[in-house]
Coordinates of C-alpha atoms in Angstrom, one line a residue:
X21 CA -4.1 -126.7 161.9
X22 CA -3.0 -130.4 162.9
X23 CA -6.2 -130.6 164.6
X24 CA -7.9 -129.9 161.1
X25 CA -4.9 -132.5 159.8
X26 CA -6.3 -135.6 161.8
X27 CA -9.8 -134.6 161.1
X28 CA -9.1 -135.2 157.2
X29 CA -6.6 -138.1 157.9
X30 CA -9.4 -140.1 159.8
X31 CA -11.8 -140.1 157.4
X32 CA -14.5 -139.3 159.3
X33 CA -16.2 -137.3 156.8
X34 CA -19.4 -136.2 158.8
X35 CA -21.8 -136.7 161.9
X36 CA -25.5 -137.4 161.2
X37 CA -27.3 -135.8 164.2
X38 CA -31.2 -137.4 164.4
X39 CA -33.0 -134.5 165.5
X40 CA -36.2 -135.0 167.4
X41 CA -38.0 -136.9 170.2
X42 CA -38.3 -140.0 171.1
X43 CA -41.0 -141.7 173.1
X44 CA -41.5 -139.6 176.4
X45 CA -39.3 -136.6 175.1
X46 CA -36.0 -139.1 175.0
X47 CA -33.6 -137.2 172.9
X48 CA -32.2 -138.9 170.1
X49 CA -28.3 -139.8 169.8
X50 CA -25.7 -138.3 167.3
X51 CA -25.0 -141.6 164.9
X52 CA -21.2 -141.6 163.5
X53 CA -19.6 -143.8 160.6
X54 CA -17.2 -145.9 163.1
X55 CA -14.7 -146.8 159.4
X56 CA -12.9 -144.4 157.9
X57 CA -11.2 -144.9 154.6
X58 CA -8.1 -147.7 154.6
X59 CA -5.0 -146.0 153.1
X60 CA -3.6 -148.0 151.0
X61 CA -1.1 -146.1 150.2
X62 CA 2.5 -148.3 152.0
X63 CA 4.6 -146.3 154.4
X64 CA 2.1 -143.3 153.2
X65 CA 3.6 -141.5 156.2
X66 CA 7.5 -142.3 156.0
X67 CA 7.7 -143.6 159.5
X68 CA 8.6 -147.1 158.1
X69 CA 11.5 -149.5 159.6
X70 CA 13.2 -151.2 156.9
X71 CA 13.4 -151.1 153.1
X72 CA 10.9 -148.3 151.9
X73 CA 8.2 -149.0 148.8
X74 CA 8.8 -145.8 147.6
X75 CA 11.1 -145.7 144.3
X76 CA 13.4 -142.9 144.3
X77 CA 14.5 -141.5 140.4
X78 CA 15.7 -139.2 138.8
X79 CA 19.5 -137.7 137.9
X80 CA 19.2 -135.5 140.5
X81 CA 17.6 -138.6 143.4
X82 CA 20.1 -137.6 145.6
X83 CA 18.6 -134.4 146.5
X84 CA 15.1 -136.0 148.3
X85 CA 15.2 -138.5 150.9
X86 CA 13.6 -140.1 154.2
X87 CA 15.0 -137.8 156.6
X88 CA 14.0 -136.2 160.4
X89 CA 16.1 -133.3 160.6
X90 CA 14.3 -129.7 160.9
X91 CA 11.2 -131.3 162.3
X92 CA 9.8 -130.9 158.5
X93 CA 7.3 -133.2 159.2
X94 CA 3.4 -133.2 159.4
X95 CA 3.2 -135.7 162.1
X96 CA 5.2 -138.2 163.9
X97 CA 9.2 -138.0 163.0
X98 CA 10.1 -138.6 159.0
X99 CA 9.1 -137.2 156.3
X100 CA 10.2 -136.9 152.5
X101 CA 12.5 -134.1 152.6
X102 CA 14.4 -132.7 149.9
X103 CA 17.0 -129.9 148.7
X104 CA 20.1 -129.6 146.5
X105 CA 22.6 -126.6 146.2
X106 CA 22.4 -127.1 142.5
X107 CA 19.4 -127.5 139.9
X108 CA 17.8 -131.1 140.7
X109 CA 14.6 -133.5 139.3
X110 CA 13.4 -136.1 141.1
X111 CA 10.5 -138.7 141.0
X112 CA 9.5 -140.8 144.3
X113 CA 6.8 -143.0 143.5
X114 CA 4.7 -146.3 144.7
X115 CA 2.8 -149.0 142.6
X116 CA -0.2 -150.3 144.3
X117 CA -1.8 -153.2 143.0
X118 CA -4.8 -155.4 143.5
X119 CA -7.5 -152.8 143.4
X120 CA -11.4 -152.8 143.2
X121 CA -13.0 -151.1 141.0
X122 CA -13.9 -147.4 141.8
X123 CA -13.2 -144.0 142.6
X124 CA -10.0 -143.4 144.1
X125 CA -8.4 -139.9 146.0
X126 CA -4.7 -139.3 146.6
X127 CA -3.9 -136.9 149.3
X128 CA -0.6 -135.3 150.4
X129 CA 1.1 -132.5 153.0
X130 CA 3.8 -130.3 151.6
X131 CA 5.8 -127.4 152.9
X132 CA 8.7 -125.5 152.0
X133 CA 10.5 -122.6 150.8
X134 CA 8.8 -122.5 147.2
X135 CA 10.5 -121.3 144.1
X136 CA 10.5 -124.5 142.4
X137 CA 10.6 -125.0 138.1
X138 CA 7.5 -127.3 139.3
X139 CA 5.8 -129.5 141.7
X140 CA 3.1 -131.9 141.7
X141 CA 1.8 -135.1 143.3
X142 CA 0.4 -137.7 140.2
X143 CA -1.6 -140.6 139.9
X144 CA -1.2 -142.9 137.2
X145 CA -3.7 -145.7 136.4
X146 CA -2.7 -148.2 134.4
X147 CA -3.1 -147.1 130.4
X148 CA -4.0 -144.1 131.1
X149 CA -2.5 -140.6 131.1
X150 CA -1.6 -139.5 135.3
X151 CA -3.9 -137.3 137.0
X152 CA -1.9 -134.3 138.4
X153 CA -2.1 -131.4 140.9
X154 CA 0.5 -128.7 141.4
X155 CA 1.2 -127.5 144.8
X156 CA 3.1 -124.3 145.3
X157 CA 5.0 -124.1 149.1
X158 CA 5.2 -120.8 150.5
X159 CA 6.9 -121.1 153.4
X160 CA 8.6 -123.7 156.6
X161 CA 5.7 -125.1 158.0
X162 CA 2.8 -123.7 155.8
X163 CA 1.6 -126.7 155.1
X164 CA -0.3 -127.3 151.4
X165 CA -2.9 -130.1 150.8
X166 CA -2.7 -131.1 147.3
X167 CA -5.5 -133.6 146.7
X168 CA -6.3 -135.7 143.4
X169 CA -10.2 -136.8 143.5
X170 CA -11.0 -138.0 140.4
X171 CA -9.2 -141.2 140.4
X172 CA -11.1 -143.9 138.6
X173 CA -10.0 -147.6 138.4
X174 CA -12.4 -149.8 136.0
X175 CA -10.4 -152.9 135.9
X176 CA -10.8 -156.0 138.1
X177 CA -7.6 -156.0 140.3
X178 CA -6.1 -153.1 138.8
X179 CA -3.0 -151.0 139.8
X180 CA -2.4 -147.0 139.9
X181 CA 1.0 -145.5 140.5
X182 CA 1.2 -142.8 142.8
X183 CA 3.7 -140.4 144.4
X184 CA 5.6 -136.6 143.7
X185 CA 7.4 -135.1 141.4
X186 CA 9.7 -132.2 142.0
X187 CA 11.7 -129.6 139.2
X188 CA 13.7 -127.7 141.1
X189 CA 16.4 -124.8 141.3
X190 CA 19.5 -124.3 143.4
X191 CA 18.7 -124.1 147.3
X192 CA 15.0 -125.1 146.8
X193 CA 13.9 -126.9 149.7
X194 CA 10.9 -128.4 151.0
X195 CA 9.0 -131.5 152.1
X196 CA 6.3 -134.0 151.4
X197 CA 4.8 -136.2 154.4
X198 CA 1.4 -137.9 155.1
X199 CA 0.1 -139.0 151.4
X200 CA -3.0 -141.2 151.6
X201 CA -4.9 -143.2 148.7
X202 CA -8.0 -144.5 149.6
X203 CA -11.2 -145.3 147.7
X204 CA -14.0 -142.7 148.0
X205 CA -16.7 -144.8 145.8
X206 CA -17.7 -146.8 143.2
X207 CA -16.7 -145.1 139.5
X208 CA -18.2 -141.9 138.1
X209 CA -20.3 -142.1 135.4
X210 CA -21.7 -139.0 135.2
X211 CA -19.8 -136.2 133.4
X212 CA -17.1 -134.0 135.3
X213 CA -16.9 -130.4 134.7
X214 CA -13.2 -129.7 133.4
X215 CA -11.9 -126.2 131.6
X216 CA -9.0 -126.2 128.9
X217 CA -7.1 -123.2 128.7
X218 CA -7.4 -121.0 125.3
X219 CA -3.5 -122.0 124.0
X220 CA -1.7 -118.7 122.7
X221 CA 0.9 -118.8 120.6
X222 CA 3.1 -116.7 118.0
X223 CA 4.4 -116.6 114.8
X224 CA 6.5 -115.0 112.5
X225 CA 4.9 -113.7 109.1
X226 CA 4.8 -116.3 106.7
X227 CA 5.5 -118.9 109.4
X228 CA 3.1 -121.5 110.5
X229 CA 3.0 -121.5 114.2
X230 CA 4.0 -124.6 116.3
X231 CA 1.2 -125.4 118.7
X232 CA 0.9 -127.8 121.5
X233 CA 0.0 -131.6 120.6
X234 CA -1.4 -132.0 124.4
X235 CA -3.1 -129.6 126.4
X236 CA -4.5 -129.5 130.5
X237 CA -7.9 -130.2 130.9
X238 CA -8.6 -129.3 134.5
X239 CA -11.5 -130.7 137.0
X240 CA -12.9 -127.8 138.2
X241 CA -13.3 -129.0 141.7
X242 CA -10.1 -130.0 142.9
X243 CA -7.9 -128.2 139.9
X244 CA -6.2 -131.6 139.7
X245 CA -5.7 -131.7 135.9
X246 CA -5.2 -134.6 132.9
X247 CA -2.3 -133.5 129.8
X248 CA -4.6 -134.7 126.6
X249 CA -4.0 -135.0 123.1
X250 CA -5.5 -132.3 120.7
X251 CA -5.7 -132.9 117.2
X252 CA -5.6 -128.9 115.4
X253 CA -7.7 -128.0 112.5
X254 CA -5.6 -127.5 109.2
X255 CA -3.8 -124.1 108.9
X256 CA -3.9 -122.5 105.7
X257 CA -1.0 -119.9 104.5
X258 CA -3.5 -117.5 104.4
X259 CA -3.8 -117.3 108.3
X260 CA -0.4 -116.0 108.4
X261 CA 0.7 -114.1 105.2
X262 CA -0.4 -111.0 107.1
X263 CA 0.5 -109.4 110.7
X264 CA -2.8 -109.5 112.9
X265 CA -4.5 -112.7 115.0
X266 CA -5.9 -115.3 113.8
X267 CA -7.7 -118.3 115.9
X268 CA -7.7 -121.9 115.2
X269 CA -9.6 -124.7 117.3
X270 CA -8.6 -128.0 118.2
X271 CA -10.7 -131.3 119.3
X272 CA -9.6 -133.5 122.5
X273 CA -8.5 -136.8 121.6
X274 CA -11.2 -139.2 123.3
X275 CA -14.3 -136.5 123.8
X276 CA -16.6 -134.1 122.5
X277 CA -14.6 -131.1 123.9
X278 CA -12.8 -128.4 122.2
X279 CA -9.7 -125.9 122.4
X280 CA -9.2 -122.8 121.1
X281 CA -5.6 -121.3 119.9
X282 CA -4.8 -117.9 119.6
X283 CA -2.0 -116.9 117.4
X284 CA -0.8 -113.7 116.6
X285 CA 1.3 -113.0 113.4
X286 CA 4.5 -111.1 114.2
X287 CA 7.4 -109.6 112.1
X288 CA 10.9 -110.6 113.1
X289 CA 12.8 -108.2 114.5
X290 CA 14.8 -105.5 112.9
X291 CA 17.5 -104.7 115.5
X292 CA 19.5 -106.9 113.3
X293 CA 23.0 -106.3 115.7
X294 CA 21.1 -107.1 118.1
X295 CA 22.0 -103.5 120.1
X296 CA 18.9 -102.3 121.4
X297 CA 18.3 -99.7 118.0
X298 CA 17.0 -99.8 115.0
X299 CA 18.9 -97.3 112.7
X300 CA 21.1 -97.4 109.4
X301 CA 23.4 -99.6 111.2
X302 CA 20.8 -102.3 111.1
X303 CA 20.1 -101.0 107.3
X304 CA 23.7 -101.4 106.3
X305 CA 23.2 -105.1 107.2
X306 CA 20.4 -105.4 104.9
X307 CA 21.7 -103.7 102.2
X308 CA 25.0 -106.2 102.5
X309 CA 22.7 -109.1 102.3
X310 CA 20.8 -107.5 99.4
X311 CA 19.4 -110.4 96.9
X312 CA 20.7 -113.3 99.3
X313 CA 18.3 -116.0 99.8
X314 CA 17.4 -119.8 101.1
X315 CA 20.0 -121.7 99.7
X316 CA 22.4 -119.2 99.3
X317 CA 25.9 -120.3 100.8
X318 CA 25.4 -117.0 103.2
X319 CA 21.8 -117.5 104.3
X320 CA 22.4 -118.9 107.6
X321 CA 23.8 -115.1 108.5
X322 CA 21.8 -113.3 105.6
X323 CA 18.4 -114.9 107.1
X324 CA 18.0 -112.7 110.0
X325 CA 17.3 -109.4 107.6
X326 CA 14.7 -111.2 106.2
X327 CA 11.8 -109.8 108.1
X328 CA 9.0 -110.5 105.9
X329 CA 10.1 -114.1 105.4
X330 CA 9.4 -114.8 102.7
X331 CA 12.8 -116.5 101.7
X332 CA 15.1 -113.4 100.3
X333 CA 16.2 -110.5 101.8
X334 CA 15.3 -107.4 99.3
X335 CA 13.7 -104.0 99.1
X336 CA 10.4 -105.2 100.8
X337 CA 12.6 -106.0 104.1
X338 CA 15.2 -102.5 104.0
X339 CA 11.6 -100.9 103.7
X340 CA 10.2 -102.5 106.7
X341 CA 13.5 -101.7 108.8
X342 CA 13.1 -97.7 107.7
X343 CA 9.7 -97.4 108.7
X344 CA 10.8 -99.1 112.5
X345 CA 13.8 -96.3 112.4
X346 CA 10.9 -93.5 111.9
X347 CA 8.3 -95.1 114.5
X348 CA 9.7 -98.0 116.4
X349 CA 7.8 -101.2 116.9
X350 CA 5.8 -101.1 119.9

């Protein structure tokens, strides 16, 4: 495996091998690019003496830092090594600055115990939303290869912001080590093929649904992804004055694309104390509430046996509770 490692880390991305003869059946010689890519990417590998340009945040920054113990390194001695015995975020990040124009690739090794909230390496050009990719550990030195390829920089001496991000639980562990950002070529300008997610959502009856203002648009290459605003069509009552599904679509802020939203229409529930049954002990509590409605001094209890909501607890609602007693909700 850390054969394979150096392989990628050199940048030595193939041999060209001349096949044929030469004059007097001289066989020709295997040609191979002597540059591989400059990281520019500082202290990329957290072997470093000194102060580190990597920015440590986060309320929880205590839980990651450059550390040797438990070999949990990809190569050579340090790495970025983090755990807490409590909940913890943290953000460890790097500005570069001063670069060309082009297509850029951030490149990491991670390993660890998994079970994190989340975890991602990012890439943030400046004025632009960060390019992301998850990577999910699995285990003490399994190591993961989360790469972002899509990087494009289309100002003269421009910057990008690079680094991890970690959300995670009590006793996670892990470690990041080896990250490289080098430039693969000049910008694309030909279109990437990305996929957005159909969004699914639910709602009560008579509620409008509350749906996403960004969504993830991923490249279907390296499933690196981009958050990106979506602007929903209108939603008319009439969508949701009925149980059932209804689908709405959304445009991309910035493109041609579209998203699609799935929402189904739900009644609120009728165990109404909440103890696992619906029976006349759930009807009792209707009936006590009987007439009340928004505005009503009691409605902040009262609301809950509204299950149509439509603003008033009344016949309509003890109605749907008897028919749940009969045949339950599935």
């Amino acid at each position: 495996m850390m054969q394979m490692k150096q392989i990628v880390q050199s940048g030595v991305l193939a041999a060209v091998l001349l096949i044929g003869c030469l004059p007097f059946g001289d066989p020709a010689q295997a040609v191979v690019d002597p540059s591989p890519p400059v990281n520019l990417a500082l202290d990329g590998d957290f072997e470093g003496i000194g102060s580190s340009p990597w920015q440590i945040e986060g309320a929880q920054a205590s839980a990651v830092g450059i550390k040797t113990q438990d070999n949990h390194t990809a190569g050579g001695t340090h790495s970025a090594a983090y755990w807490s015995a409590s909940a913890f975020h943290f953000k460890v990040s790097q500005r570069i600055v001063g670069l060309e124009n082009g297509r850029y690739r951030l490149s990491a090794y991670t390993q660890g115990g998994g079970g994190e909230v989340s975890s991602r390496i990012f890439a943030r050009v400046d004025g632009d939303e960060p390019i992301q990719a998850d990577f999910i550990n699995t285990g003490y030195a399994v190591w993961k290869n989360p790469q972002l390829t899509h990087i494009n920089i289309v100002v003269t001496n421009g910057s990008c912001t690079i680094g991890f991000e970690v959300d995670g639980q009590a006793d996670n562990w892990g470690s990041v080590d080896d990250i490289t950002f080098t430039r693969m070529s000049d910008v694309e300008t030909t279109p990437v093929s990305m996929t957005v997610q159909l969004v699914q959502a639910t709602s009560w009856l008579h509620a409008a649904p509350e749906l996403p203002s960004v969504v993830r648009a991923v490249y279907n290459d390296d499933q690196s992804y981009l958050q990106v605003p979506v602007q929903w069509e209108s939603n008319p009552a009439t969508n949701y004055d009925h149980l059932g599904v209804y689908q709405l679509t959304g445009a991309i802020q910035g493109s041609d694309s579209t998203v699609f939203a799935a929402i189904t229409v739900r009644m609120k529930p009728a165990d109404l104390n909440a103890d696992g049954l619906v029976n006349v002990g759930d009807l009792a509590l209707a009936y006590y509430d009987m007439q009340a409605s928004a505005g009503s001094a009691d409605w902040e209890r009262a609301q809950k046996a509204d299950l149509n909501n439509d603003g008033k607890v009344d016949l309509a609602d003890a109605q749907f509770i008897t028919e749940q007693m009969i045949q339950p909700a599935t």
